[in-house]
PDB file of N, CA and C in Angstrom:
ATOM      1  N   MET A   1     -69.358 -20.717 -24.648  1.00 62.00           N
ATOM      2  CA  MET A   1     -68.793 -21.740 -23.804  1.00 62.00           C
ATOM      3  C   MET A   1     -68.875 -21.301 -22.334  1.00 62.00           C
ATOM      4  N   PHE A   2     -69.335 -22.203 -21.523  1.00 70.00           N
ATOM      5  CA  PHE A   2     -69.436 -21.936 -20.102  1.00 70.00           C
ATOM      6  C   PHE A   2     -68.297 -22.637 -19.368  1.00 70.00           C
ATOM      7  N   LYS A   3     -67.773 -21.949 -18.381  1.00 69.00           N
ATOM      8  CA  LYS A   3     -66.718 -22.549 -17.564  1.00 69.00           C
ATOM      9  C   LYS A   3     -67.374 -23.294 -16.416  1.00 69.00           C
ATOM     10  N   ARG A   4     -67.017 -24.519 -16.271  1.00 79.00           N
ATOM     11  CA  ARG A   4     -67.646 -25.356 -15.259  1.00 79.00           C
ATOM     12  C   ARG A   4     -67.045 -25.157 -13.864  1.00 79.00           C
ATOM     13  N   LYS A   5     -65.763 -24.844 -13.813  1.00 80.00           N
ATOM     14  CA  LYS A   5     -65.089 -24.710 -12.514  1.00 80.00           C
ATOM     15  C   LYS A   5     -64.626 -23.269 -12.320  1.00 80.00           C
ATOM     16  N   ALA A   6     -65.554 -22.376 -12.196  1.00 83.00           N
ATOM     17  CA  ALA A   6     -65.214 -20.975 -11.968  1.00 83.00           C
ATOM     18  C   ALA A   6     -64.867 -20.777 -10.496  1.00 83.00           C
ATOM     19  N   LEU A   7     -63.672 -20.269 -10.236  1.00 86.00           N
ATOM     20  CA  LEU A   7     -63.191 -20.040  -8.873  1.00 86.00           C
ATOM     21  C   LEU A   7     -62.852 -18.566  -8.702  1.00 86.00           C
ATOM     22  N   PRO A   8     -62.972 -18.062  -7.484  1.00 91.00           N
ATOM     23  CA  PRO A   8     -62.544 -16.687  -7.227  1.00 91.00           C
ATOM     24  C   PRO A   8     -61.033 -16.553  -7.440  1.00 91.00           C
ATOM     25  N   LEU A   9     -60.605 -15.348  -7.775  1.00 90.00           N
ATOM     26  CA  LEU A   9     -59.205 -15.104  -8.093  1.00 90.00           C
ATOM     27  C   LEU A   9     -58.280 -15.410  -6.919  1.00 90.00           C
ATOM     28  N   ASP A  10     -58.697 -15.105  -5.691  1.00 91.00           N
ATOM     29  CA  ASP A  10     -57.833 -15.373  -4.541  1.00 91.00           C
ATOM     30  C   ASP A  10     -57.570 -16.862  -4.357  1.00 91.00           C
ATOM     31  N   GLN A  11     -58.552 -17.701  -4.642  1.00 91.00           N
ATOM     32  CA  GLN A  11     -58.349 -19.154  -4.553  1.00 91.00           C
ATOM     33  C   GLN A  11     -57.422 -19.648  -5.651  1.00 91.00           C
ATOM     34  N   ILE A  12     -57.522 -19.067  -6.820  1.00 90.00           N
ATOM     35  CA  ILE A  12     -56.649 -19.469  -7.936  1.00 90.00           C
ATOM     36  C   ILE A  12     -55.200 -19.101  -7.613  1.00 90.00           C
ATOM     37  N   VAL A  13     -54.973 -17.903  -7.098  1.00 91.00           N
ATOM     38  CA  VAL A  13     -53.618 -17.479  -6.743  1.00 91.00           C
ATOM     39  C   VAL A  13     -53.070 -18.351  -5.625  1.00 91.00           C
ATOM     40  N   GLN A  14     -53.884 -18.636  -4.609  1.00 88.00           N
ATOM     41  CA  GLN A  14     -53.449 -19.490  -3.497  1.00 88.00           C
ATOM     42  C   GLN A  14     -53.086 -20.890  -3.989  1.00 88.00           C
ATOM     43  N   GLN A  15     -53.869 -21.437  -4.876  1.00 91.00           N
ATOM     44  CA  GLN A  15     -53.605 -22.758  -5.428  1.00 91.00           C
ATOM     45  C   GLN A  15     -52.316 -22.742  -6.250  1.00 91.00           C
ATOM     46  N   PHE A  16     -52.107 -21.693  -7.038  1.00 92.00           N
ATOM     47  CA  PHE A  16     -50.885 -21.584  -7.826  1.00 92.00           C
ATOM     48  C   PHE A  16     -49.660 -21.512  -6.930  1.00 92.00           C
ATOM     49  N   LEU A  17     -49.723 -20.694  -5.862  1.00 89.00           N
ATOM     50  CA  LEU A  17     -48.595 -20.582  -4.945  1.00 89.00           C
ATOM     51  C   LEU A  17     -48.288 -21.915  -4.270  1.00 89.00           C
ATOM     52  N   ARG A  18     -49.323 -22.630  -3.883  1.00 89.00           N
ATOM     53  CA  ARG A  18     -49.135 -23.921  -3.213  1.00 89.00           C
ATOM     54  C   ARG A  18     -48.513 -24.943  -4.168  1.00 89.00           C
ATOM     55  N   GLU A  19     -48.994 -24.990  -5.403  1.00 93.00           N
ATOM     56  CA  GLU A  19     -48.488 -25.966  -6.370  1.00 93.00           C
ATOM     57  C   GLU A  19     -47.069 -25.660  -6.821  1.00 93.00           C
ATOM     58  N   SER A  20     -46.704 -24.386  -6.861  1.00 91.00           N
ATOM     59  CA  SER A  20     -45.364 -24.023  -7.309  1.00 91.00           C
ATOM     60  C   SER A  20     -44.357 -23.961  -6.156  1.00 91.00           C
ATOM     61  N   GLY A  21     -44.791 -24.214  -4.938  1.00 89.00           N
ATOM     62  CA  GLY A  21     -43.888 -24.248  -3.804  1.00 89.00           C
ATOM     63  C   GLY A  21     -43.512 -22.875  -3.281  1.00 89.00           C
ATOM     64  N   LEU A  22     -44.317 -21.868  -3.563  1.00 90.00           N
ATOM     65  CA  LEU A  22     -44.011 -20.513  -3.124  1.00 90.00           C
ATOM     66  C   LEU A  22     -44.835 -20.053  -1.928  1.00 90.00           C
ATOM     67  N   GLU A  23     -45.739 -20.882  -1.442  1.00 91.00           N
ATOM     68  CA  GLU A  23     -46.606 -20.484  -0.342  1.00 91.00           C
ATOM     69  C   GLU A  23     -45.817 -20.293   0.953  1.00 91.00           C
ATOM     70  N   THR A  24     -44.969 -21.242   1.297  1.00 92.00           N
ATOM     71  CA  THR A  24     -44.202 -21.161   2.540  1.00 92.00           C
ATOM     72  C   THR A  24     -43.203 -20.012   2.527  1.00 92.00           C
ATOM     73  N   PRO A  25     -42.418 -19.815   1.462  1.00 94.00           N
ATOM     74  CA  PRO A  25     -41.525 -18.648   1.468  1.00 94.00           C
ATOM     75  C   PRO A  25     -42.268 -17.317   1.570  1.00 94.00           C
ATOM     76  N   LEU A  26     -43.428 -17.224   0.976  1.00 93.00           N
ATOM     77  CA  LEU A  26     -44.220 -16.002   1.074  1.00 93.00           C
ATOM     78  C   LEU A  26     -44.699 -15.781   2.509  1.00 93.00           C
ATOM     79  N   GLN A  27     -45.132 -16.843   3.168  1.00 94.00           N
ATOM     80  CA  GLN A  27     -45.554 -16.726   4.564  1.00 94.00           C
ATOM     81  C   GLN A  27     -44.375 -16.367   5.465  1.00 94.00           C
ATOM     82  N   GLN A  28     -43.196 -16.926   5.177  1.00 96.00           N
ATOM     83  CA  GLN A  28     -42.018 -16.586   5.965  1.00 96.00           C
ATOM     84  C   GLN A  28     -41.672 -15.108   5.820  1.00 96.00           C
ATOM     85  N   LYS A  29     -41.764 -14.588   4.627  1.00 96.00           N
ATOM     86  CA  LYS A  29     -41.497 -13.162   4.386  1.00 96.00           C
ATOM     87  C   LYS A  29     -42.512 -12.299   5.133  1.00 96.00           C
ATOM     88  N   ARG A  30     -43.771 -12.685   5.104  1.00 95.00           N
ATOM     89  CA  ARG A  30     -44.799 -11.940   5.821  1.00 95.00           C
ATOM     90  C   ARG A  30     -44.553 -11.965   7.331  1.00 95.00           C
ATOM     91  N   LEU A  31     -44.123 -13.111   7.853  1.00 96.00           N
ATOM     92  CA  LEU A  31     -43.856 -13.228   9.286  1.00 96.00           C
ATOM     93  C   LEU A  31     -42.686 -12.344   9.692  1.00 96.00           C
ATOM     94  N   ILE A  32     -41.624 -12.359   8.914  1.00 96.00           N
ATOM     95  CA  ILE A  32     -40.464 -11.529   9.227  1.00 96.00           C
ATOM     96  C   ILE A  32     -40.826 -10.051   9.146  1.00 96.00           C
ATOM     97  N   ASP A  33     -41.628  -9.678   8.169  1.00 96.00           N
ATOM     98  CA  ASP A  33     -42.052  -8.284   8.036  1.00 96.00           C
ATOM     99  C   ASP A  33     -42.988  -7.850   9.163  1.00 96.00           C
ATOM    100  N   SER A  34     -43.699  -8.784   9.766  1.00 96.00           N
ATOM    101  CA  SER A  34     -44.630  -8.428  10.838  1.00 96.00           C
ATOM    102  C   SER A  34     -43.943  -8.330  12.202  1.00 96.00           C
ATOM    103  N   TRP A  35     -42.637  -8.597  12.280  1.00 96.00           N
ATOM    104  CA  TRP A  35     -41.922  -8.531  13.550  1.00 96.00           C
ATOM    105  C   TRP A  35     -42.040  -7.144  14.178  1.00 96.00           C
ATOM    106  N   GLU A  36     -41.866  -6.092  13.391  1.00 95.00           N
ATOM    107  CA  GLU A  36     -41.921  -4.730  13.930  1.00 95.00           C
ATOM    108  C   GLU A  36     -43.305  -4.412  14.487  1.00 95.00           C
ATOM    109  N   LYS A  37     -44.342  -4.886  13.823  1.00 95.00           N
ATOM    110  CA  LYS A  37     -45.706  -4.630  14.283  1.00 95.00           C
ATOM    111  C   LYS A  37     -45.997  -5.368  15.595  1.00 95.00           C
ATOM    112  N   VAL A  38     -45.566  -6.620  15.678  1.00 95.00           N
ATOM    113  CA  VAL A  38     -45.850  -7.439  16.865  1.00 95.00           C
ATOM    114  C   VAL A  38     -44.974  -7.014  18.049  1.00 95.00           C
ATOM    115  N   ALA A  39     -43.687  -6.792  17.814  1.00 94.00           N
ATOM    116  CA  ALA A  39     -42.764  -6.477  18.904  1.00 94.00           C
ATOM    117  C   ALA A  39     -42.802  -5.008  19.287  1.00 94.00           C
ATOM    118  N   GLY A  40     -43.138  -4.137  18.363  1.00 94.00           N
ATOM    119  CA  GLY A  40     -43.186  -2.708  18.647  1.00 94.00           C
ATOM    120  C   GLY A  40     -41.970  -1.980  18.099  1.00 94.00           C
ATOM    121  N   ASN A  41     -42.098  -0.671  17.991  1.00 94.00           N
ATOM    122  CA  ASN A  41     -41.029   0.144  17.413  1.00 94.00           C
ATOM    123  C   ASN A  41     -39.784   0.186  18.284  1.00 94.00           C
ATOM    124  N   ALA A  42     -39.955   0.184  19.597  1.00 94.00           N
ATOM    125  CA  ALA A  42     -38.805   0.249  20.501  1.00 94.00           C
ATOM    126  C   ALA A  42     -37.922  -0.986  20.342  1.00 94.00           C
ATOM    127  N   VAL A  43     -38.526  -2.145  20.226  1.00 95.00           N
ATOM    128  CA  VAL A  43     -37.766  -3.385  20.049  1.00 95.00           C
ATOM    129  C   VAL A  43     -37.179  -3.439  18.639  1.00 95.00           C
ATOM    130  N   ALA A  44     -37.919  -2.953  17.655  1.00 95.00           N
ATOM    131  CA  ALA A  44     -37.454  -2.990  16.267  1.00 95.00           C
ATOM    132  C   ALA A  44     -36.185  -2.166  16.069  1.00 95.00           C
ATOM    133  N   ARG A  45     -36.003  -1.118  16.872  1.00 96.00           N
ATOM    134  CA  ARG A  45     -34.778  -0.312  16.750  1.00 96.00           C
ATOM    135  C   ARG A  45     -33.534  -1.101  17.123  1.00 96.00           C
ATOM    136  N   TYR A  46     -33.660  -2.068  18.018  1.00 97.00           N
ATOM    137  CA  TYR A  46     -32.516  -2.875  18.446  1.00 97.00           C
ATOM    138  C   TYR A  46     -32.393  -4.181  17.667  1.00 97.00           C
ATOM    139  N   THR A  47     -33.285  -4.411  16.718  1.00 97.00           N
ATOM    140  CA  THR A  47     -33.255  -5.631  15.918  1.00 97.00           C
ATOM    141  C   THR A  47     -32.336  -5.430  14.727  1.00 97.00           C
ATOM    142  N   GLN A  48     -31.420  -6.373  14.516  1.00 96.00           N
ATOM    143  CA  GLN A  48     -30.479  -6.241  13.412  1.00 96.00           C
ATOM    144  C   GLN A  48     -30.725  -7.264  12.308  1.00 96.00           C
ATOM    145  N   GLU A  49     -30.817  -8.516  12.627  1.00 96.00           N
ATOM    146  CA  GLU A  49     -31.004  -9.562  11.617  1.00 96.00           C
ATOM    147  C   GLU A  49     -32.193 -10.427  12.007  1.00 96.00           C
ATOM    148  N   LYS A  50     -32.901 -10.927  10.979  1.00 97.00           N
ATOM    149  CA  LYS A  50     -34.030 -11.830  11.196  1.00 97.00           C
ATOM    150  C   LYS A  50     -34.020 -12.867  10.086  1.00 97.00           C
ATOM    151  N   PHE A  51     -34.130 -14.130  10.465  1.00 97.00           N
ATOM    152  CA  PHE A  51     -34.270 -15.194   9.471  1.00 97.00           C
ATOM    153  C   PHE A  51     -34.941 -16.401  10.106  1.00 97.00           C
ATOM    154  N   ILE A  52     -35.478 -17.269   9.253  1.00 97.00           N
ATOM    155  CA  ILE A  52     -36.175 -18.478   9.715  1.00 97.00           C
ATOM    156  C   ILE A  52     -35.420 -19.690   9.212  1.00 97.00           C
ATOM    157  N   ARG A  53     -35.182 -20.637  10.133  1.00 96.00           N
ATOM    158  CA  ARG A  53     -34.550 -21.902   9.766  1.00 96.00           C
ATOM    159  C   ARG A  53     -35.187 -23.004  10.602  1.00 96.00           C
ATOM    160  N   ASN A  54     -35.700 -24.025   9.960  1.00 95.00           N
ATOM    161  CA  ASN A  54     -36.311 -25.180  10.622  1.00 95.00           C
ATOM    162  C   ASN A  54     -37.407 -24.774  11.600  1.00 95.00           C
ATOM    163  N   GLN A  55     -38.321 -23.968  11.159  1.00 95.00           N
ATOM    164  CA  GLN A  55     -39.470 -23.491  11.933  1.00 95.00           C
ATOM    165  C   GLN A  55     -39.068 -22.722  13.189  1.00 95.00           C
ATOM    166  N   THR A  56     -37.869 -22.149  13.188  1.00 97.00           N
ATOM    167  CA  THR A  56     -37.393 -21.326  14.291  1.00 97.00           C
ATOM    168  C   THR A  56     -37.008 -19.961  13.740  1.00 97.00           C
ATOM    169  N   LEU A  57     -37.519 -18.923  14.369  1.00 97.00           N
ATOM    170  CA  LEU A  57     -37.187 -17.557  13.984  1.00 97.00           C
ATOM    171  C   LEU A  57     -35.974 -17.113  14.793  1.00 97.00           C
ATOM    172  N   PHE A  58     -34.904 -16.733  14.099  1.00 98.00           N
ATOM    173  CA  PHE A  58     -33.689 -16.254  14.742  1.00 98.00           C
ATOM    174  C   PHE A  58     -33.650 -14.741  14.597  1.00 98.00           C
ATOM    175  N   ILE A  59     -33.458 -14.050  15.723  1.00 97.00           N
ATOM    176  CA  ILE A  59     -33.450 -12.595  15.728  1.00 97.00           C
ATOM    177  C   ILE A  59     -32.221 -12.116  16.497  1.00 97.00           C
ATOM    178  N   LYS A  60     -31.458 -11.229  15.859  1.00 98.00           N
ATOM    179  CA  LYS A  60     -30.280 -10.655  16.504  1.00 98.00           C
ATOM    180  C   LYS A  60     -30.689  -9.340  17.163  1.00 98.00           C
ATOM    181  N   ILE A  61     -30.521  -9.278  18.481  1.00 97.00           N
ATOM    182  CA  ILE A  61     -30.855  -8.091  19.273  1.00 97.00           C
ATOM    183  C   ILE A  61     -29.557  -7.501  19.813  1.00 97.00           C
ATOM    184  N   SER A  62     -29.350  -6.202  19.604  1.00 96.00           N
ATOM    185  CA  SER A  62     -28.094  -5.569  19.998  1.00 96.00           C
ATOM    186  C   SER A  62     -28.038  -5.189  21.480  1.00 96.00           C
ATOM    187  N   ASN A  63     -29.166  -5.165  22.177  1.00 96.00           N
ATOM    188  CA  ASN A  63     -29.208  -4.784  23.586  1.00 96.00           C
ATOM    189  C   ASN A  63     -29.364  -6.041  24.447  1.00 96.00           C
ATOM    190  N   PRO A  64     -28.367  -6.371  25.289  1.00 97.00           N
ATOM    191  CA  PRO A  64     -28.442  -7.600  26.090  1.00 97.00           C
ATOM    192  C   PRO A  64     -29.617  -7.647  27.070  1.00 97.00           C
ATOM    193  N   ALA A  65     -29.958  -6.529  27.670  1.00 96.00           N
ATOM    194  CA  ALA A  65     -31.076  -6.504  28.620  1.00 96.00           C
ATOM    195  C   ALA A  65     -32.396  -6.779  27.899  1.00 96.00           C
ATOM    196  N   LEU A  66     -32.570  -6.176  26.745  1.00 96.00           N
ATOM    197  CA  LEU A  66     -33.771  -6.411  25.943  1.00 96.00           C
ATOM    198  C   LEU A  66     -33.828  -7.851  25.469  1.00 96.00           C
ATOM    199  N   ARG A  67     -32.684  -8.407  25.119  1.00 97.00           N
ATOM    200  CA  ARG A  67     -32.616  -9.805  24.679  1.00 97.00           C
ATOM    201  C   ARG A  67     -33.103 -10.739  25.788  1.00 97.00           C
ATOM    202  N   ALA A  68     -32.721 -10.469  27.034  1.00 96.00           N
ATOM    203  CA  ALA A  68     -33.155 -11.292  28.165  1.00 96.00           C
ATOM    204  C   ALA A  68     -34.653 -11.156  28.395  1.00 96.00           C
ATOM    205  N   ASP A  69     -35.180  -9.940  28.286  1.00 96.00           N
ATOM    206  CA  ASP A  69     -36.624  -9.734  28.459  1.00 96.00           C
ATOM    207  C   ASP A  69     -37.421 -10.449  27.375  1.00 96.00           C
ATOM    208  N   LEU A  70     -36.960 -10.354  26.145  1.00 96.00           N
ATOM    209  CA  LEU A  70     -37.672 -11.009  25.041  1.00 96.00           C
ATOM    210  C   LEU A  70     -37.604 -12.529  25.147  1.00 96.00           C
ATOM    211  N   SER A  71     -36.514 -13.039  25.694  1.00 96.00           N
ATOM    212  CA  SER A  71     -36.397 -14.491  25.859  1.00 96.00           C
ATOM    213  C   SER A  71     -37.474 -15.038  26.787  1.00 96.00           C
ATOM    214  N   MET A  72     -37.866 -14.237  27.755  1.00 96.00           N
ATOM    215  CA  MET A  72     -38.919 -14.674  28.673  1.00 96.00           C
ATOM    216  C   MET A  72     -40.308 -14.601  28.040  1.00 96.00           C
ATOM    217  N   MET A  73     -40.432 -13.848  26.977  1.00 96.00           N
ATOM    218  CA  MET A  73     -41.726 -13.687  26.300  1.00 96.00           C
ATOM    219  C   MET A  73     -41.819 -14.502  25.011  1.00 96.00           C
ATOM    220  N   ARG A  74     -40.966 -15.510  24.850  1.00 96.00           N
ATOM    221  CA  ARG A  74     -40.884 -16.254  23.586  1.00 96.00           C
ATOM    222  C   ARG A  74     -42.204 -16.863  23.153  1.00 96.00           C
ATOM    223  N   GLU A  75     -42.862 -17.573  24.033  1.00 96.00           N
ATOM    224  CA  GLU A  75     -44.109 -18.259  23.667  1.00 96.00           C
ATOM    225  C   GLU A  75     -45.182 -17.275  23.226  1.00 96.00           C
ATOM    226  N   GLU A  76     -45.288 -16.180  23.942  1.00 97.00           N
ATOM    227  CA  GLU A  76     -46.279 -15.160  23.597  1.00 97.00           C
ATOM    228  C   GLU A  76     -45.981 -14.554  22.220  1.00 97.00           C
ATOM    229  N   LEU A  77     -44.709 -14.284  21.956  1.00 97.00           N
ATOM    230  CA  LEU A  77     -44.330 -13.722  20.654  1.00 97.00           C
ATOM    231  C   LEU A  77     -44.581 -14.712  19.524  1.00 97.00           C
ATOM    232  N   VAL A  78     -44.297 -15.981  19.764  1.00 97.00           N
ATOM    233  CA  VAL A  78     -44.564 -17.012  18.747  1.00 97.00           C
ATOM    234  C   VAL A  78     -46.047 -17.041  18.407  1.00 97.00           C
ATOM    235  N   ASN A  79     -46.894 -17.016  19.423  1.00 97.00           N
ATOM    236  CA  ASN A  79     -48.341 -17.049  19.192  1.00 97.00           C
ATOM    237  C   ASN A  79     -48.816 -15.818  18.430  1.00 97.00           C
ATOM    238  N   HIS A  80     -48.330 -14.639  18.805  1.00 97.00           N
ATOM    239  CA  HIS A  80     -48.748 -13.411  18.132  1.00 97.00           C
ATOM    240  C   HIS A  80     -48.277 -13.387  16.672  1.00 97.00           C
ATOM    241  N   LEU A  81     -47.056 -13.829  16.417  1.00 97.00           N
ATOM    242  CA  LEU A  81     -46.551 -13.840  15.040  1.00 97.00           C
ATOM    243  C   LEU A  81     -47.319 -14.825  14.172  1.00 97.00           C
ATOM    244  N   ASN A  82     -47.608 -16.010  14.713  1.00 96.00           N
ATOM    245  CA  ASN A  82     -48.376 -16.992  13.946  1.00 96.00           C
ATOM    246  C   ASN A  82     -49.796 -16.500  13.680  1.00 96.00           C
ATOM    247  N   GLN A  83     -50.397 -15.826  14.645  1.00 96.00           N
ATOM    248  CA  GLN A  83     -51.741 -15.269  14.434  1.00 96.00           C
ATOM    249  C   GLN A  83     -51.721 -14.178  13.386  1.00 96.00           C
ATOM    250  N   GLU A  84     -50.652 -13.426  13.332  1.00 95.00           N
ATOM    251  CA  GLU A  84     -50.540 -12.318  12.371  1.00 95.00           C
ATOM    252  C   GLU A  84     -50.589 -12.817  10.925  1.00 95.00           C
ATOM    253  N   ILE A  85     -49.973 -13.972  10.659  1.00 94.00           N
ATOM    254  CA  ILE A  85     -49.984 -14.487   9.287  1.00 94.00           C
ATOM    255  C   ILE A  85     -51.085 -15.513   9.054  1.00 94.00           C
ATOM    256  N   GLY A  86     -51.694 -15.992  10.118  1.00 92.00           N
ATOM    257  CA  GLY A  86     -52.826 -16.892   9.967  1.00 92.00           C
ATOM    258  C   GLY A  86     -52.494 -18.366   9.822  1.00 92.00           C
ATOM    259  N   SER A  87     -51.283 -18.761  10.172  1.00 92.00           N
ATOM    260  CA  SER A  87     -50.937 -20.184  10.149  1.00 92.00           C
ATOM    261  C   SER A  87     -49.817 -20.446  11.147  1.00 92.00           C
ATOM    262  N   ARG A  88     -49.612 -21.706  11.471  1.00 95.00           N
ATOM    263  CA  ARG A  88     -48.584 -22.108  12.436  1.00 95.00           C
ATOM    264  C   ARG A  88     -47.276 -22.335  11.684  1.00 95.00           C
ATOM    265  N   LEU A  89     -46.531 -21.267  11.459  1.00 95.00           N
ATOM    266  CA  LEU A  89     -45.315 -21.335  10.662  1.00 95.00           C
ATOM    267  C   LEU A  89     -44.074 -21.567  11.509  1.00 95.00           C
ATOM    268  N   ILE A  90     -43.985 -20.900  12.659  1.00 96.00           N
ATOM    269  CA  ILE A  90     -42.816 -21.077  13.525  1.00 96.00           C
ATOM    270  C   ILE A  90     -43.245 -21.704  14.840  1.00 96.00           C
ATOM    271  N   THR A  91     -42.300 -22.409  15.464  1.00 97.00           N
ATOM    272  CA  THR A  91     -42.578 -23.045  16.743  1.00 97.00           C
ATOM    273  C   THR A  91     -41.725 -22.463  17.873  1.00 97.00           C
ATOM    274  N   ASP A  92     -40.667 -21.701  17.512  1.00 97.00           N
ATOM    275  CA  ASP A  92     -39.778 -21.170  18.525  1.00 97.00           C
ATOM    276  C   ASP A  92     -39.101 -19.902  18.003  1.00 97.00           C
ATOM    277  N   ILE A  93     -38.606 -19.102  18.931  1.00 97.00           N
ATOM    278  CA  ILE A  93     -37.820 -17.919  18.592  1.00 97.00           C
ATOM    279  C   ILE A  93     -36.509 -18.008  19.376  1.00 97.00           C
ATOM    280  N   ARG A  94     -35.412 -17.749  18.719  1.00 97.00           N
ATOM    281  CA  ARG A  94     -34.105 -17.710  19.369  1.00 97.00           C
ATOM    282  C   ARG A  94     -33.525 -16.309  19.210  1.00 97.00           C
ATOM    283  N   PHE A  95     -33.133 -15.725  20.318  1.00 97.00           N
ATOM    284  CA  PHE A  95     -32.515 -14.402  20.307  1.00 97.00           C
ATOM    285  C   PHE A  95     -31.022 -14.573  20.505  1.00 97.00           C
ATOM    286  N   TYR A  96     -30.256 -13.881  19.687  1.00 95.00           N
ATOM    287  CA  TYR A  96     -28.800 -13.929  19.827  1.00 95.00           C
ATOM    288  C   TYR A  96     -28.210 -12.550  19.675  1.00 95.00           C
TER     289      TYR A  96
END
C-alpha cells in the first residue's frame, strides 16, 4: 500500500498543534523564554514576572530606572521578540 499524502514530520506536528489549539500557547511560552536572550542577562536579573494577556507582554521589573529605559525601547523589543519566534504574537509590552 502506498501513502498518497506523505508529509514531512514537522508539517504533521505543526498541523496537529494548530488543530488542537496548542500552537498559540506554545508560541507564547517560546516568546517568554526568549526574553532573557533578547533583553540580555543584565535586564533578566531584574525581571521578576512575565506573562501575556491580549497580545500584550507584561513584565515586572524591580529597578525603576531600568523600567523607564525599557519603556522607551518598547517597539524595538516587540519587534525583536516577534522575530525570535517567527510570528507576530505580541503588539505591545507593559513594564510594571
